[in-house]
Coordinates of N, CA, C and O in Angstrom, one line a residue:
M1 N 103.4 23.1 122.5 CA 104.1 24.4 122.7 C 104.8 24.8 121.3 O 105.5 24.0 120.7
P2 N 104.5 26.0 120.9 CA 105.1 26.5 119.6 C 106.6 26.6 119.7 O 107.2 26.8 120.8
S3 N 107.2 26.5 118.6 CA 108.7 26.6 118.5 C 109.1 28.1 118.4 O 108.2 28.9 118.1
P4 N 110.3 28.4 118.5 CA 110.8 29.8 118.3 C 110.4 30.3 116.9 O 110.1 31.4 116.7
L5 N 110.5 29.4 115.9 CA 110.2 29.7 114.6 C 108.7 30.1 114.5 O 108.4 31.2 113.9
G6 N 107.8 29.3 115.1 CA 106.4 29.6 115.1 C 106.1 30.9 115.8 O 105.3 31.7 115.4
D7 N 106.8 31.2 116.9 CA 106.6 32.4 117.7 C 107.0 33.6 116.9 O 106.3 34.6 116.8
K8 N 108.1 33.5 116.1 CA 108.6 34.6 115.3 C 107.6 34.9 114.1 O 107.3 36.0 113.9
I9 N 107.2 33.8 113.5 CA 106.3 34.0 112.3 C 105.0 34.6 112.8 O 104.5 35.6 112.2
R10 N 104.4 34.2 113.9 CA 103.2 34.7 114.5 C 103.3 36.2 114.8 O 102.5 37.1 114.4
A11 N 104.4 36.5 115.5 CA 104.6 37.9 116.0 C 104.8 38.8 114.8 O 104.2 39.9 114.7
L12 N 105.6 38.4 113.8 CA 105.8 39.3 112.6 C 104.5 39.4 111.8 O 104.2 40.4 111.2
R13 N 103.8 38.3 111.7 CA 102.5 38.3 110.9 C 101.5 39.3 111.6 O 100.9 40.1 110.9
K14 N 101.4 39.2 112.9 CA 100.5 40.1 113.6 C 101.0 41.6 113.5 O 100.2 42.5 113.4
Q15 N 102.3 41.8 113.6 CA 102.9 43.1 113.5 C 102.6 43.7 112.1 O 102.3 44.9 112.0
K16 N 102.5 42.9 111.1 CA 102.2 43.4 109.7 C 100.7 43.4 109.5 O 100.2 43.7 108.4
K17 N 99.9 42.9 110.5 CA 98.5 42.9 110.4 C 98.0 41.9 109.3 O 97.0 42.2 108.6
F18 N 98.7 40.8 109.1 CA 98.3 39.8 108.2 C 97.5 38.7 108.9 O 97.9 38.3 110.0
S19 N 96.4 38.3 108.3 CA 95.7 37.1 108.8 C 96.5 35.9 108.4 O 97.4 35.9 107.5
L20 N 96.2 34.7 109.0 CA 96.8 33.5 108.5 C 96.6 33.3 107.0 O 97.5 32.9 106.3
E21 N 95.3 33.6 106.6 CA 95.0 33.4 105.2 C 95.8 34.3 104.3 O 96.2 33.9 103.2
Q22 N 96.0 35.6 104.7 CA 96.8 36.5 103.9 C 98.2 36.1 103.8 O 98.8 36.1 102.7
L23 N 98.8 35.7 104.9 CA 100.2 35.2 104.8 C 100.3 34.0 104.0 O 101.2 33.8 103.2
A24 N 99.4 33.1 104.1 CA 99.4 31.9 103.3 C 99.3 32.2 101.8 O 100.1 31.7 101.0
E25 N 98.4 33.1 101.4 CA 98.3 33.5 100.0 C 99.5 34.2 99.5 O 100.0 33.9 98.4
L26 N 100.1 35.0 100.3 CA 101.4 35.7 99.9 C 102.6 34.8 99.7 O 103.5 35.2 99.0
T27 N 102.5 33.7 100.4 CA 103.7 32.8 100.4 C 103.4 31.5 99.6 O 104.1 30.5 99.7
D28 N 102.3 31.5 98.9 CA 101.9 30.3 98.1 C 101.8 29.0 99.0 O 102.3 28.0 98.7
S29 N 101.2 29.2 100.2 CA 101.0 28.2 101.2 C 99.5 28.0 101.5 O 98.7 28.8 101.0
S30 N 99.2 27.0 102.3 CA 97.8 26.9 102.8 C 97.7 27.5 104.1 O 98.7 27.7 104.9
K31 N 96.5 27.9 104.5 CA 96.3 28.5 105.8 C 96.6 27.5 106.9 O 97.3 27.9 107.9
S32 N 96.3 26.2 106.7 CA 96.6 25.2 107.7 C 98.1 25.0 107.8 O 98.6 24.7 108.9
Y33 N 98.9 25.2 106.7 CA 100.3 25.1 106.8 C 100.9 26.2 107.7 O 101.8 25.9 108.5
I34 N 100.5 27.4 107.5 CA 101.0 28.5 108.3 C 100.6 28.3 109.7 O 101.4 28.5 110.6
W35 N 99.4 27.8 110.0 CA 99.0 27.6 111.3 C 99.9 26.5 112.0 O 100.3 26.7 113.1
E36 N 100.2 25.5 111.2 CA 101.1 24.4 111.8 C 102.5 25.0 112.1 O 103.0 24.6 113.1
L37 N 103.0 25.8 111.2 CA 104.3 26.4 111.5 C 104.3 27.2 112.8 O 105.2 27.2 113.5
E38 N 103.2 27.9 113.0 CA 103.1 28.8 114.2 C 102.8 28.0 115.4 O 103.2 28.5 116.5
N39 N 102.2 26.8 115.3 CA 101.7 26.2 116.5 C 102.3 24.8 116.8 O 102.2 24.3 118.0
K40 N 102.9 24.2 115.9 CA 103.5 22.8 116.1 C 104.8 23.0 116.9 O 105.5 24.0 116.8
D41 N 105.1 21.9 117.6 CA 106.3 22.0 118.5 C 107.6 22.0 117.7 O 108.5 22.7 118.0
D42 N 107.7 21.2 116.6 CA 108.9 21.1 115.8 C 108.6 21.1 114.4 O 108.8 20.1 113.7
P43 N 108.2 22.3 113.8 CA 107.9 22.3 112.4 C 109.1 22.1 111.5 O 110.2 22.4 111.9
K44 N 109.0 21.5 110.4 CA 110.1 21.3 109.4 C 109.8 21.9 108.1 O 109.5 21.1 107.1
P45 N 109.8 23.2 107.9 CA 109.4 23.8 106.7 C 110.6 23.6 105.6 O 111.7 23.5 106.0
S46 N 110.2 23.6 104.4 CA 111.2 23.5 103.3 C 112.0 24.9 103.3 O 111.5 25.9 103.7
A47 N 113.2 24.8 102.7 CA 114.0 26.0 102.5 C 113.2 27.0 101.6 O 113.3 28.2 101.9
E48 N 112.5 26.5 100.6 CA 111.8 27.4 99.7 C 110.7 28.1 100.5 O 110.5 29.3 100.3
K49 N 109.9 27.4 101.3 CA 108.8 28.0 102.1 C 109.3 29.0 103.1 O 108.8 30.1 103.2
I50 N 110.4 28.7 103.8 CA 110.9 29.6 104.8 C 111.5 30.9 104.1 O 111.3 32.0 104.6
G51 N 112.0 30.7 102.9 CA 112.5 31.9 102.2 C 111.4 32.8 101.7 O 111.5 34.0 101.8
K52 N 110.3 32.2 101.3 CA 109.1 33.0 100.9 C 108.5 33.7 102.1 O 108.1 34.9 102.0
I53 N 108.4 33.0 103.2 CA 107.8 33.6 104.4 C 108.7 34.8 104.9 O 108.2 35.8 105.2
A54 N 110.0 34.5 104.9 CA 111.0 35.6 105.4 C 110.9 36.8 104.5 O 110.8 37.9 104.9
A55 N 110.8 36.6 103.2 CA 110.7 37.7 102.2 C 109.4 38.5 102.5 O 109.4 39.8 102.5
V56 N 108.3 37.9 102.6 CA 107.0 38.6 102.9 C 107.0 39.3 104.2 O 106.5 40.4 104.3
L57 N 107.6 38.7 105.2 CA 107.7 39.3 106.5 C 108.9 40.3 106.7 O 109.0 40.9 107.7
E58 N 109.7 40.4 105.6 CA 110.8 41.4 105.5 C 111.8 41.1 106.6 O 112.3 42.1 107.3
V59 N 112.2 39.9 106.7 CA 113.3 39.5 107.6 C 114.2 38.5 106.8 O 113.8 38.1 105.7
T60 N 115.2 38.0 107.4 CA 116.1 37.0 106.7 C 115.7 35.6 107.2 O 115.1 35.5 108.3
T61 N 116.0 34.7 106.4 CA 115.7 33.3 106.7 C 116.5 32.9 108.0 O 116.0 32.2 108.9
E62 N 117.7 33.4 108.1 CA 118.6 33.2 109.2 C 117.9 33.6 110.5 O 117.9 32.9 111.5
F63 N 117.3 34.8 110.5 CA 116.6 35.3 111.7 C 115.5 34.4 112.1 O 115.3 34.0 113.2
L64 N 114.7 33.9 111.1 CA 113.6 33.0 111.4 C 114.0 31.7 112.0 O 113.4 31.1 112.9
L65 N 115.2 31.2 111.5 CA 115.6 29.9 111.9 C 116.5 29.8 113.2 O 116.7 28.8 113.8
T66 N 117.0 31.0 113.7 CA 117.8 31.0 114.9 C 116.8 31.0 116.1 O 115.8 31.6 116.1
D67 N 117.3 30.4 117.2 CA 116.5 30.4 118.4 C 116.8 31.6 119.3 O 116.0 31.8 120.2
S68 N 117.9 32.3 119.1 CA 118.3 33.2 120.1 C 117.7 34.6 120.1 O 117.6 35.3 121.1
V69 N 117.2 35.1 119.0 CA 116.8 36.5 118.9 C 115.2 36.5 118.9 O 114.6 35.9 118.1
A70 N 114.7 37.3 119.7 CA 113.2 37.4 119.8 C 112.6 38.4 118.8 O 111.5 38.2 118.4
A71 N 113.3 39.5 118.5 CA 112.8 40.5 117.5 C 114.0 40.8 116.5 O 115.1 40.8 116.9
P72 N 113.6 41.1 115.3 CA 114.7 41.4 114.3 C 115.4 42.7 114.7 O 114.8 43.7 114.9
G73 N 116.7 42.7 114.6 CA 117.5 43.9 114.9 C 117.7 44.6 113.6 O 117.3 44.2 112.5
D74 N 118.3 45.8 113.7 CA 118.6 46.6 112.5 C 119.4 45.9 111.4 O 119.1 46.0 110.2
E75 N 120.3 45.1 111.8 CA 121.1 44.4 110.8 C 120.3 43.4 110.0 O 120.4 43.3 108.8
V76 N 119.4 42.7 110.6 CA 118.5 41.8 110.0 C 117.5 42.5 109.0 O 117.3 42.2 107.9
L77 N 117.0 43.6 109.5 CA 116.1 44.4 108.7 C 116.8 45.0 107.5 O 116.3 45.1 106.4
D78 N 118.0 45.5 107.7 CA 118.8 46.1 106.6 C 119.1 45.0 105.5 O 119.0 45.3 104.3
E79 N 119.5 43.8 106.0 CA 119.8 42.7 105.0 C 118.6 42.3 104.2 O 118.6 42.1 103.0
A80 N 117.4 42.3 104.9 CA 116.2 41.9 104.2 C 115.8 43.0 103.2 O 115.4 42.7 102.1
F81 N 116.0 44.3 103.6 CA 115.7 45.4 102.7 C 116.6 45.3 101.5 O 116.2 45.5 100.3
F82 N 117.9 45.0 101.7 CA 118.9 45.0 100.6 C 118.5 43.8 99.6 O 118.6 44.0 98.4
R83 N 118.1 42.7 100.2 CA 117.7 41.6 99.3 C 116.4 42.0 98.5 O 116.4 41.6 97.3
K84 N 115.5 42.7 99.1 CA 114.3 43.1 98.4 C 114.7 44.1 97.3 O 114.2 44.1 96.2
Y85 N 115.6 45.1 97.7 CA 116.1 46.1 96.7 C 116.7 45.4 95.5 O 116.5 45.8 94.4
K86 N 117.6 44.4 95.7 CA 118.2 43.7 94.6 C 117.3 43.1 93.6 O 117.6 43.0 92.4
S87 N 116.1 42.8 94.1 CA 115.1 42.1 93.1 C 114.2 43.1 92.5 O 113.3 42.7 91.7
M88 N 114.3 44.4 92.8 CA 113.4 45.4 92.3 C 113.8 45.7 90.8 O 114.9 45.6 90.4
P89 N 112.8 46.2 90.0 CA 113.1 46.6 88.7 C 114.1 47.8 88.7 O 114.1 48.6 89.6
D90 N 114.8 48.0 87.6 CA 115.8 49.1 87.6 C 115.2 50.5 87.8 O 115.8 51.3 88.4
G91 N 114.0 50.7 87.2 CA 113.3 52.0 87.4 C 113.0 52.3 88.8 O 113.2 53.4 89.3
T92 N 112.6 51.3 89.6 CA 112.3 51.5 91.0 C 113.6 51.8 91.7 O 113.6 52.7 92.6
K93 N 114.7 51.1 91.4 CA 115.9 51.3 92.1 C 116.4 52.8 91.8 O 116.9 53.4 92.7
K94 N 116.2 53.2 90.6 CA 116.6 54.5 90.2 C 115.9 55.6 91.0 O 116.4 56.6 91.5
R95 N 114.5 55.4 91.2 CA 113.7 56.3 91.9 C 114.1 56.3 93.4 O 114.2 57.4 94.0
L96 N 114.4 55.2 94.0 CA 114.9 55.1 95.4 C 116.2 55.8 95.5 O 116.4 56.6 96.5
R97 N 117.1 55.7 94.6 CA 118.4 56.4 94.7 C 118.2 57.9 94.6 O 118.9 58.6 95.4
K98 N 117.3 58.3 93.8 CA 117.0 59.8 93.7 C 116.4 60.3 95.0 O 116.8 61.4 95.5
I99 N 115.6 59.5 95.6 CA 115.0 59.9 96.9 C 116.1 60.0 98.0 O 116.2 61.0 98.7
L100 N 117.0 59.0 98.0 CA 118.1 59.1 99.0 C 119.0 60.2 98.7 O 119.5 60.9 99.6
D101 N 119.3 60.5 97.4 CA 120.2 61.6 97.1 C 119.6 62.9 97.5 O 120.3 63.8 98.1
A102 N 118.3 63.1 97.3 CA 117.6 64.3 97.7 C 117.6 64.4 99.2 O 117.8 65.5 99.8
W103 N 117.4 63.3 99.9 CA 117.5 63.3 101.4 C 118.8 63.8 101.9 O 118.9 64.5 102.8
D104 N 119.9 63.2 101.3 CA 121.3 63.6 101.6 C 121.5 65.1 101.4 O 122.3 65.7 102.2
D105 N 120.9 65.7 100.4 CA 121.1 67.1 100.0 C 120.6 68.0 101.1 O 121.0 69.1 101.3
D106 N 119.6 67.5 101.9 CA 119.0 68.3 102.9 C 119.9 68.5 104.1 O 119.6 69.4 105.0
E107 N 120.8 67.7 104.3 CA 121.7 67.7 105.5 C 122.8 68.7 105.4 O 123.2 69.2 104.5

């Protein structure tokens, strides 16, 4: 029986239309490793791997590791976006801020 972690990884992977192979490639993992995370009863991924998987799936590591939440809420998605934003090049951040400013001007 898959763990809550495995269920979340599978659901998010399918939501993003990633194959096992694609998620493995994006996270520097093997296809069999991702399959094991999704299907084993009590997987024990490293913090580094869970961090890479969370980043690619655009959620937080905390969301993946908790048993209680079935789908990521707005707070989780916002935090994942902010982490992604912080790692963007300055030029990309500047363009995003311009887009947001223009959007605010329309209101």
